[in-house]
Amino acid sequence: MERFVIQGGGRLVGEVPISGAKNAAVAILTATVLAEKPCIIENVPNIRDVSIILKILTDIGAVVQTIDRSTVMIDTKHVQKAEVPYEMARLYRASYYFLGVLLGRFGRASVAMPGGCDLGVRPIDLHIKAFEALGAKVSLEQGGMVDVKADNLIGTHIYMDGYSVGATINAILAAVKANGLTVIENAGKEPHIVDLANFLNSMGADIRGAGTDVIKIRGVSHLGGATYSIIPDQIETGTFMVAAAATRGNVLIKNVIPKHLECITAKLRKIGAVVEEFDDSIKVVRTGGLLKDNIKTMPHPGFPTDMQAQITVLLALAQGTSIITESIFDNRFRYVEHLRHMGAHIQVDGNIAIVEGGHPLKGAPVIATDLRAGAALIIAGLCAQGTTYIEDIYHIERGYEDMESKLCGLGADIKKIYTPDPLGMSQAL
Ligand code: EPU
């Protein structure tokens, strides 16, 4: 069992580079299944979710070659298997993108229901409706397998009757080689949806409107290969921005797209940090006090749910009462209990958290209940008096590359230590 041990109280100072975006990488790497020639993908984050996808790709017959630390060549020409078993699909959320790509390539796919962070109920009904609209038959088989089959995928109108990033991506993946025009209405607008569309277009797809709520896909019969660089991670950047503000730091965050961060920048300025934007970097400095604020998570370009836990830590340090409303997931406040152990005064009522700020945080043993919860606990540990121990850090490693060495580079006192599991139980269970 590995855990983080953090001695709090220091300021983060210096420069930190941001890795490629997790949620773009998981879509783009999977989308190489649709290519007929090798693809070279650059700026790939070195995280656990990516390692699992590369393993699945190899398992279904792709040739995967690591060129350097962040570049990978993927040749899917010899892929024949259209199945992803439970042991692999359960390890991360975006395994459901294999349904879209295998359906698009072979007209059939069998993929186990996905795993990922436990943020409440996470159905895939919108994905299924999109596949069905394109002409596929979908059945839920024993053992949690989702089977999709189509003799022919036919372009159509898909109205998403709920806002879903994953269903939008899956609809694009299945429609990109369908016959005729597909129009997705009420589509997701997140930067990684745009990144996926740009990648597919660079292979010869015809996708327009990504980044707006109407995406038009004219099906093509062939997709070649491409060399493509993944966008920087919006949420990793936001996490370092909040960490800098929380620790009274002075941090230059490099290799970012400031436009993707506007909602986080605006909130941090309101709360009391100075944020300077440059072409591909952003600087966050805090010298004064922190002010309360209210936050409501929203689809892009609103405040991202994936930054909700981190900003809550910052508001727990601010004077006054802040209200956080989670409007995307129905159970994304599980970390609050752990912040309370550290001395934060936060009450949760349904999808609202009331944060009475200004109480100092103290180091404590806590558990990363999911990926972003883990990031929030790291920020809390950096600001706390004394030592914080964070268990279950495999959640954090699913989505953040080299978190502890990046933080150490900014002067943080954080170490990853191994402690034997007294019960001999696997952490992944
Ligand atoms: N939903 C449905 N039916 C569906 C699909 C979604 O009801 O068929 C509901 C979900 O239960 C949720 C809401 O719609 O309440 C939004 O879910 P969405 O489909 O947009 O989320 P996702 O695709 O499962 C992606 C990211 C998440 C991020 C959300 C929201 C990936 C791999 N995951 O999840 O990232 O929080 O969009 O922006 O792209 C993270 O990185 O920590 C993370 C959880």
Coordinates of C-alpha atoms and ligand atoms in Angstrom, one line a residue:
M1 CA 0.0 0.0 0.0
E2 CA 1.4 3.4 -0.9
R3 CA 0.4 6.6 0.7
F4 CA 1.4 10.3 0.6
V5 CA 2.9 11.9 3.7
I6 CA 2.8 15.7 3.6
Q7 CA 4.3 18.1 6.1
G8 CA 2.2 21.2 5.7
G9 CA 2.8 24.9 6.1
G10 CA 5.2 25.7 3.3
R11 CA 4.5 28.0 0.2
L12 CA 4.6 26.6 -3.3
V13 CA 7.1 28.7 -5.3
G14 CA 8.6 28.1 -8.8
E15 CA 7.5 26.7 -12.1
V16 CA 5.6 23.6 -13.0
P17 CA 4.9 22.0 -16.4
I18 CA 1.4 20.6 -17.2
S19 CA 0.9 17.2 -18.8
G20 CA -1.5 16.2 -21.6
A21 CA -5.2 16.1 -20.7
K22 CA -6.4 12.9 -19.2
N23 CA -9.9 13.1 -20.5
A24 CA -8.7 14.0 -24.0
A25 CA -6.1 11.2 -23.9
V26 CA -8.6 8.5 -23.0
A27 CA -10.8 9.4 -26.0
I28 CA -8.0 10.0 -28.5
L29 CA -6.0 6.9 -27.7
T30 CA -9.1 4.8 -28.0
A31 CA -10.1 6.5 -31.2
T32 CA -6.9 5.1 -32.9
V33 CA -8.9 1.9 -33.3
L34 CA -10.8 3.7 -36.2
A35 CA -7.5 4.5 -38.0
E36 CA -6.3 2.5 -40.9
K37 CA -2.7 3.7 -40.6
P38 CA -0.4 4.1 -37.6
C39 CA -1.0 7.1 -35.4
I40 CA 1.6 9.0 -33.4
I41 CA 0.2 10.6 -30.3
E42 CA 2.2 13.2 -28.5
N43 CA 1.8 14.9 -25.1
V44 CA 0.3 11.7 -23.7
P45 CA 0.1 11.9 -19.9
N46 CA 1.9 9.2 -18.0
I47 CA -1.0 8.1 -15.8
R48 CA -2.7 4.9 -14.8
D49 CA -5.8 5.3 -17.0
V50 CA -3.5 5.7 -20.0
S51 CA -1.5 2.5 -19.1
I52 CA -4.8 0.6 -18.9
I53 CA -5.9 1.8 -22.4
L54 CA -2.6 0.9 -23.9
K55 CA -2.9 -2.6 -22.4
I56 CA -6.4 -3.0 -23.8
L57 CA -5.3 -1.9 -27.2
T58 CA -2.5 -4.4 -27.1
D59 CA -4.9 -7.1 -25.9
I60 CA -7.3 -6.5 -28.8
G61 CA -4.4 -6.8 -31.3
A62 CA -2.9 -3.3 -31.7
V63 CA 0.8 -2.7 -31.9
V64 CA 1.7 0.0 -29.3
Q65 CA 5.2 1.4 -29.2
T66 CA 6.5 4.0 -26.8
I67 CA 8.6 6.5 -28.6
D68 CA 9.5 8.7 -25.6
R69 CA 8.1 9.5 -22.2
S70 CA 5.0 11.3 -23.7
T71 CA 4.8 9.9 -27.3
V72 CA 3.3 6.7 -28.4
M73 CA 2.8 5.1 -31.8
I74 CA -0.3 3.0 -32.2
D75 CA -1.0 0.7 -35.2
T76 CA -4.5 -0.8 -35.0
K77 CA -4.4 -2.4 -38.5
H78 CA -4.4 -6.0 -37.0
V79 CA -7.1 -5.5 -34.4
Q80 CA -9.7 -8.2 -34.7
K81 CA -11.1 -8.6 -31.2
A82 CA -14.2 -6.5 -30.5
E83 CA -14.3 -7.3 -26.8
V84 CA -13.1 -5.6 -23.6
P85 CA -13.5 -7.8 -20.5
Y86 CA -14.7 -6.8 -17.1
E87 CA -11.2 -7.1 -15.5
M88 CA -10.0 -4.2 -17.7
A89 CA -13.2 -2.1 -18.3
R90 CA -13.8 -1.8 -14.5
L91 CA -10.5 -0.1 -14.0
Y92 CA -11.5 3.3 -15.4
R93 CA -14.6 5.2 -16.6
A94 CA -13.8 5.8 -20.3
S95 CA -13.6 2.2 -21.2
Y96 CA -17.0 2.7 -22.7
Y97 CA -15.3 4.6 -25.6
F98 CA -14.4 1.1 -26.8
L99 CA -18.1 0.6 -27.5
G100 CA -18.2 3.5 -29.9
V101 CA -14.9 2.8 -31.7
L102 CA -15.4 -1.0 -32.1
L103 CA -19.0 -0.4 -33.3
G104 CA -17.7 2.1 -35.8
R105 CA -15.0 -0.2 -37.0
F106 CA -16.5 -3.7 -36.9
G107 CA -20.3 -3.1 -36.5
R108 CA -20.1 -4.9 -33.2
A109 CA -18.7 -4.6 -29.7
S110 CA -18.9 -6.3 -26.4
V111 CA -17.5 -4.2 -23.5
A112 CA -18.1 -4.6 -19.7
M113 CA -19.9 -1.8 -17.8
P114 CA -17.2 0.8 -17.0
G115 CA -15.7 1.5 -13.6
G116 CA -14.1 4.8 -12.5
C117 CA -14.6 7.2 -9.7
D118 CA -17.7 6.6 -7.5
L119 CA -19.5 9.9 -7.8
G120 CA -23.0 8.5 -7.4
V121 CA -25.1 6.8 -10.1
R122 CA -23.4 7.0 -13.5
P123 CA -25.8 5.4 -16.0
I124 CA -24.9 5.1 -19.7
D125 CA -28.5 5.4 -21.1
L126 CA -27.6 8.4 -23.3
H127 CA -24.7 6.4 -24.9
I128 CA -27.1 3.6 -25.6
K129 CA -29.7 5.9 -27.1
A130 CA -27.1 7.4 -29.4
F131 CA -26.0 4.0 -30.7
E132 CA -29.6 3.0 -31.2
A133 CA -30.4 6.2 -33.1
L134 CA -27.5 5.3 -35.5
G135 CA -29.1 1.9 -36.1
A136 CA -27.4 -0.4 -33.5
K137 CA -29.1 -3.0 -31.4
V138 CA -27.9 -2.8 -27.8
S139 CA -28.3 -5.5 -25.2
L140 CA -27.1 -5.8 -21.6
E141 CA -25.8 -9.3 -21.2
Q142 CA -25.1 -11.4 -18.1
G143 CA -21.9 -10.5 -16.3
G144 CA -22.4 -6.8 -16.9
M145 CA -21.4 -6.9 -20.6
V146 CA -22.9 -4.3 -23.0
D147 CA -23.3 -5.8 -26.5
V148 CA -23.8 -3.5 -29.5
K149 CA -24.4 -4.6 -33.1
A150 CA -25.3 -3.0 -36.4
D151 CA -25.3 -4.2 -40.0
N152 CA -25.1 -0.6 -41.1
L153 CA -24.6 2.6 -39.1
I154 CA -26.8 5.3 -40.7
G155 CA -26.3 9.1 -40.0
T156 CA -29.2 10.6 -38.0
H157 CA -30.4 13.4 -35.7
I158 CA -29.4 12.6 -32.1
Y159 CA -30.9 14.9 -29.4
M160 CA -29.1 14.4 -26.1
D161 CA -31.8 14.6 -23.5
G162 CA -29.2 15.2 -20.8
Y163 CA -25.8 16.9 -20.9
S164 CA -23.1 14.2 -21.2
V165 CA -19.5 14.5 -22.1
G166 CA -19.1 10.8 -22.5
A167 CA -22.2 10.2 -24.5
T168 CA -21.3 13.0 -26.9
I169 CA -17.9 11.5 -27.4
N170 CA -19.3 8.0 -28.0
A171 CA -21.9 9.3 -30.5
I172 CA -19.0 11.0 -32.4
L173 CA -16.9 7.9 -32.4
A174 CA -19.8 5.7 -33.7
A175 CA -20.9 8.3 -36.3
V176 CA -17.6 9.2 -37.8
K177 CA -17.7 6.3 -40.3
A178 CA -21.5 6.0 -40.5
N179 CA -23.3 6.5 -43.8
G180 CA -24.5 10.1 -44.2
L181 CA -24.9 13.0 -41.9
T182 CA -25.3 12.8 -38.1
V183 CA -26.3 15.9 -36.2
I184 CA -25.8 15.8 -32.4
E185 CA -27.9 18.4 -30.6
N186 CA -27.4 19.5 -27.0
A187 CA -23.8 18.2 -27.4
G188 CA -21.1 18.5 -24.8
K189 CA -18.7 21.5 -25.4
E190 CA -15.7 20.5 -23.2
P191 CA -12.2 21.2 -24.6
H192 CA -11.4 17.5 -24.8
I193 CA -14.5 17.0 -27.1
V194 CA -13.0 19.6 -29.4
D195 CA -9.6 17.9 -29.1
L196 CA -11.0 14.5 -30.1
A197 CA -12.8 16.1 -33.1
N198 CA -9.6 17.8 -34.2
F199 CA -7.8 14.5 -34.0
L200 CA -10.4 12.6 -36.0
N201 CA -10.5 15.5 -38.6
S202 CA -6.7 15.2 -38.9
M203 CA -7.2 11.6 -39.9
G204 CA -9.7 12.5 -42.6
A205 CA -13.0 12.8 -40.7
D206 CA -15.6 15.5 -41.4
I207 CA -16.7 16.9 -38.0
R208 CA -17.9 20.5 -37.6
G209 CA -19.2 22.4 -34.7
A210 CA -17.3 20.7 -31.9
G211 CA -17.2 23.2 -29.0
T212 CA -20.8 24.3 -29.7
D213 CA -24.0 22.5 -28.7
V214 CA -24.6 21.3 -32.3
I215 CA -22.0 18.9 -33.8
K216 CA -22.4 17.8 -37.4
I217 CA -20.6 14.7 -38.6
R218 CA -20.5 13.7 -42.2
G219 CA -19.5 10.0 -42.3
V220 CA -16.4 9.0 -44.2
S221 CA -15.5 5.5 -45.4
H222 CA -11.8 5.7 -44.5
L223 CA -9.7 7.3 -41.8
G224 CA -5.9 7.4 -42.3
G225 CA -3.3 7.9 -39.6
A226 CA -2.1 11.1 -38.0
T227 CA 0.5 12.7 -35.8
Y228 CA -1.3 14.6 -33.1
S229 CA -0.5 16.4 -29.8
I230 CA -3.0 16.2 -27.0
I231 CA -4.1 19.5 -25.3
P232 CA -2.8 20.4 -21.8
D233 CA -4.9 19.2 -18.9
Q234 CA -7.3 21.9 -17.8
I235 CA -8.0 20.2 -14.4
E236 CA -4.3 19.5 -13.6
T237 CA -3.7 23.2 -14.3
G238 CA -6.6 24.3 -12.2
T239 CA -5.4 22.0 -9.3
F240 CA -2.0 23.7 -9.3
M241 CA -3.6 27.2 -9.6
V242 CA -5.7 26.4 -6.5
A243 CA -2.7 24.9 -4.7
A244 CA -0.6 28.0 -5.4
A245 CA -3.4 30.3 -4.1
A246 CA -4.1 28.1 -1.0
T247 CA -0.4 28.1 0.1
R248 CA 0.2 31.8 -0.5
G249 CA 2.4 30.7 -3.3
N250 CA 4.0 32.2 -6.4
V251 CA 3.8 29.6 -9.2
L252 CA 4.2 29.9 -13.0
I253 CA 2.2 27.0 -14.6
K254 CA 3.6 26.2 -18.0
N255 CA 2.2 24.5 -21.2
V256 CA -1.4 25.5 -20.6
I257 CA -4.2 27.0 -22.7
P258 CA -5.4 30.1 -20.6
K259 CA -8.7 30.2 -22.5
H260 CA -9.7 26.8 -21.1
L261 CA -9.1 28.2 -17.6
E262 CA -11.2 31.3 -17.7
C263 CA -13.8 30.2 -15.2
I264 CA -11.2 29.1 -12.7
T265 CA -9.1 32.2 -13.2
A266 CA -12.2 34.4 -12.6
K267 CA -13.1 32.6 -9.4
L268 CA -9.5 32.7 -8.1
R269 CA -9.3 36.4 -8.7
K270 CA -12.6 36.9 -6.8
I271 CA -11.3 34.8 -3.9
G272 CA -8.1 36.8 -3.6
A273 CA -5.3 35.5 -5.8
V274 CA -3.5 37.5 -8.5
V275 CA -3.7 35.5 -11.8
E276 CA -1.6 36.7 -14.8
E277 CA -2.2 35.0 -18.2
F278 CA 0.5 34.6 -20.8
D279 CA 0.4 32.9 -24.3
D280 CA 0.9 29.4 -22.9
S281 CA 1.5 29.8 -19.2
I282 CA -0.4 31.3 -16.2
K283 CA 1.0 32.7 -13.0
V284 CA -0.8 32.6 -9.7
V285 CA 0.4 34.6 -6.7
R286 CA -1.3 35.2 -3.4
T287 CA -0.1 37.7 -0.7
G288 CA -3.3 38.9 0.9
G289 CA -6.3 37.2 2.6
L290 CA -8.9 35.0 1.0
L291 CA -12.6 36.0 0.5
K292 CA -15.6 33.8 0.6
D293 CA -17.5 33.0 -2.7
N294 CA -20.3 30.8 -4.0
I295 CA -19.6 28.1 -6.6
K296 CA -21.9 26.2 -8.8
T297 CA -20.5 23.4 -11.0
M298 CA -21.7 23.6 -14.6
P299 CA -20.8 22.1 -18.0
H300 CA -18.1 24.0 -19.9
P301 CA -17.5 26.9 -20.0
G302 CA -18.9 26.9 -16.4
F303 CA -17.0 26.0 -13.3
P304 CA -16.0 22.3 -13.8
T305 CA -17.2 19.6 -11.4
D306 CA -13.7 18.2 -11.5
M307 CA -12.4 21.3 -9.7
Q308 CA -15.2 21.4 -7.0
A309 CA -13.3 19.5 -4.3
Q310 CA -10.1 21.6 -4.8
I311 CA -11.8 25.0 -4.6
T312 CA -13.7 23.9 -1.5
V313 CA -10.4 23.5 0.3
L314 CA -9.5 27.1 -0.7
L315 CA -12.8 28.4 0.5
A316 CA -12.4 26.5 3.8
L317 CA -9.4 28.8 4.4
A318 CA -11.3 32.0 3.5
Q319 CA -13.1 34.2 5.9
G320 CA -16.9 33.9 5.8
T321 CA -19.4 31.3 4.6
S322 CA -19.3 30.0 1.0
I323 CA -21.9 27.8 -0.6
I324 CA -20.9 25.1 -3.1
T325 CA -23.5 23.6 -5.4
E326 CA -22.7 20.4 -7.2
S327 CA -25.0 20.2 -10.2
I328 CA -23.4 17.4 -12.3
F329 CA -23.0 14.4 -10.0
D330 CA -25.2 13.3 -7.2
N331 CA -22.5 12.2 -4.8
R332 CA -19.4 14.2 -5.1
F333 CA -18.9 15.4 -1.5
R334 CA -17.5 12.2 0.0
Y335 CA -14.1 13.9 0.6
V336 CA -15.8 16.5 3.0
E337 CA -15.7 14.0 5.9
H338 CA -12.0 13.8 5.5
L339 CA -11.6 17.6 5.3
R340 CA -13.6 17.7 8.6
H341 CA -11.1 15.4 10.1
M342 CA -8.5 18.0 9.2
G343 CA -10.5 20.8 11.0
A344 CA -12.6 22.2 8.2
H345 CA -16.1 23.4 9.1
I346 CA -18.3 22.1 6.2
Q347 CA -21.9 20.8 6.3
V348 CA -23.3 18.9 3.4
D349 CA -27.0 18.9 2.5
G350 CA -27.8 16.9 -0.7
N351 CA -25.9 18.6 -3.5
I352 CA -25.0 21.6 -1.4
A353 CA -22.0 22.1 0.8
I354 CA -21.9 25.1 3.3
V355 CA -18.3 26.0 4.1
E356 CA -17.7 28.1 7.2
G357 CA -14.2 29.3 6.4
G358 CA -11.4 30.6 8.4
H359 CA -10.7 27.5 10.6
P360 CA -7.1 26.4 10.5
L361 CA -6.4 22.9 9.0
K362 CA -4.5 20.3 11.0
G363 CA -2.7 17.3 9.6
A364 CA -4.6 14.0 9.9
P365 CA -4.8 10.5 8.4
V366 CA -7.3 10.7 5.5
I367 CA -8.4 8.7 2.5
A368 CA -8.6 9.7 -1.2
T369 CA -12.1 8.7 -2.0
D370 CA -11.7 9.5 -5.7
L371 CA -9.3 11.2 -8.1
R372 CA -10.2 14.9 -7.5
A373 CA -11.0 14.3 -3.8
G374 CA -7.4 13.0 -3.6
A375 CA -6.1 16.2 -5.2
A376 CA -8.1 18.3 -2.8
L377 CA -6.7 16.4 0.2
I378 CA -3.2 17.0 -1.1
I379 CA -3.9 20.8 -1.2
A380 CA -5.4 20.6 2.3
G381 CA -2.3 18.7 3.5
L382 CA 0.0 21.4 2.0
C383 CA -1.9 24.1 4.0
A384 CA -2.3 22.2 7.3
Q385 CA -0.2 22.4 10.4
G386 CA 1.6 19.1 11.0
T387 CA 1.6 15.8 9.0
T388 CA -1.2 14.5 6.7
Y389 CA -1.2 10.9 5.6
I390 CA -3.3 10.2 2.4
E391 CA -4.3 6.6 1.8
D392 CA -5.7 5.1 -1.5
I393 CA -3.5 7.3 -3.6
Y394 CA -4.0 5.0 -6.6
H395 CA -7.0 7.2 -7.3
I396 CA -4.7 10.2 -7.7
E397 CA -2.3 8.3 -9.9
R398 CA -5.2 7.5 -12.3
G399 CA -5.2 11.1 -13.4
Y400 CA -2.2 13.1 -12.3
E401 CA 1.3 12.5 -13.7
D402 CA 4.1 12.7 -11.2
M403 CA 2.1 14.7 -8.7
E404 CA 4.6 14.4 -5.9
S405 CA 7.7 15.3 -7.9
K406 CA 5.9 18.2 -9.5
L407 CA 5.0 19.5 -6.0
C408 CA 8.5 18.8 -4.6
G409 CA 9.8 20.9 -7.5
L410 CA 7.7 23.8 -6.1
G411 CA 9.2 23.3 -2.6
A412 CA 6.5 21.1 -1.1
D413 CA 7.4 18.5 1.5
I414 CA 5.5 15.4 0.1
K415 CA 6.7 11.9 0.0
K416 CA 5.2 8.6 -1.3
I417 CA 5.9 5.8 1.1
Y418 CA 5.2 2.2 0.9
T419 CA 3.7 0.5 4.0
P420 CA 2.9 -3.2 4.0
D421 CA -0.8 -4.0 4.0
P422 CA -1.4 -5.6 7.4
L423 CA -4.4 -7.7 6.1
G424 CA -2.7 -8.6 2.8
M425 CA -5.6 -7.2 0.8
S426 CA -5.2 -5.7 -2.6
Q427 CA -5.8 -1.9 -2.8
A428 CA -7.6 -2.2 -6.1
L429 CA -10.5 -4.3 -4.6
Ligands
EPU1 N1 -25.4 10.7 -17.3 C1 -26.6 10.0 -17.5 N2 -26.7 9.1 -18.5 C2 -25.6 8.9 -19.3 C3 -24.4 9.6 -19.2 C4 -24.4 10.5 -18.1 O1 -27.6 10.2 -16.7 O2 -25.8 8.1 -20.3 C5 -25.3 11.7 -16.2 C6 -24.2 11.3 -15.2 O3 -24.7 10.4 -14.2 C7 -23.8 12.6 -14.6 C8 -24.0 13.6 -15.8 O4 -24.9 12.9 -16.7 O5 -24.7 12.9 -13.6 C9 -22.8 14.0 -16.5 O6 -22.0 12.8 -16.9 P1 -21.0 12.8 -18.1 O7 -21.5 11.8 -19.0 O8 -20.9 14.2 -18.7 O9 -19.7 12.4 -17.4 P2 -18.7 11.4 -17.9 O10 -18.5 11.4 -19.4 O11 -18.9 10.1 -17.2 C10 -16.6 13.0 -17.9 C11 -15.3 13.0 -17.3 C12 -15.4 13.3 -15.8 C13 -16.1 14.6 -15.6 C14 -17.5 14.6 -16.3 C15 -18.2 15.9 -16.3 C16 -14.1 11.5 -18.7 C17 -13.4 10.2 -18.8 N3 -14.6 11.7 -17.5 O12 -17.3 11.9 -17.3 O13 -14.1 13.3 -15.3 O14 -16.3 14.8 -14.2 O15 -17.3 14.3 -17.7 O16 -17.4 16.9 -16.9 O17 -14.0 12.3 -19.6 C18 -12.5 13.3 -13.6 O18 -11.6 13.5 -14.5 O19 -12.2 13.3 -12.4 C19 -13.8 12.9 -14.0 C20 -14.7 12.4 -13.2

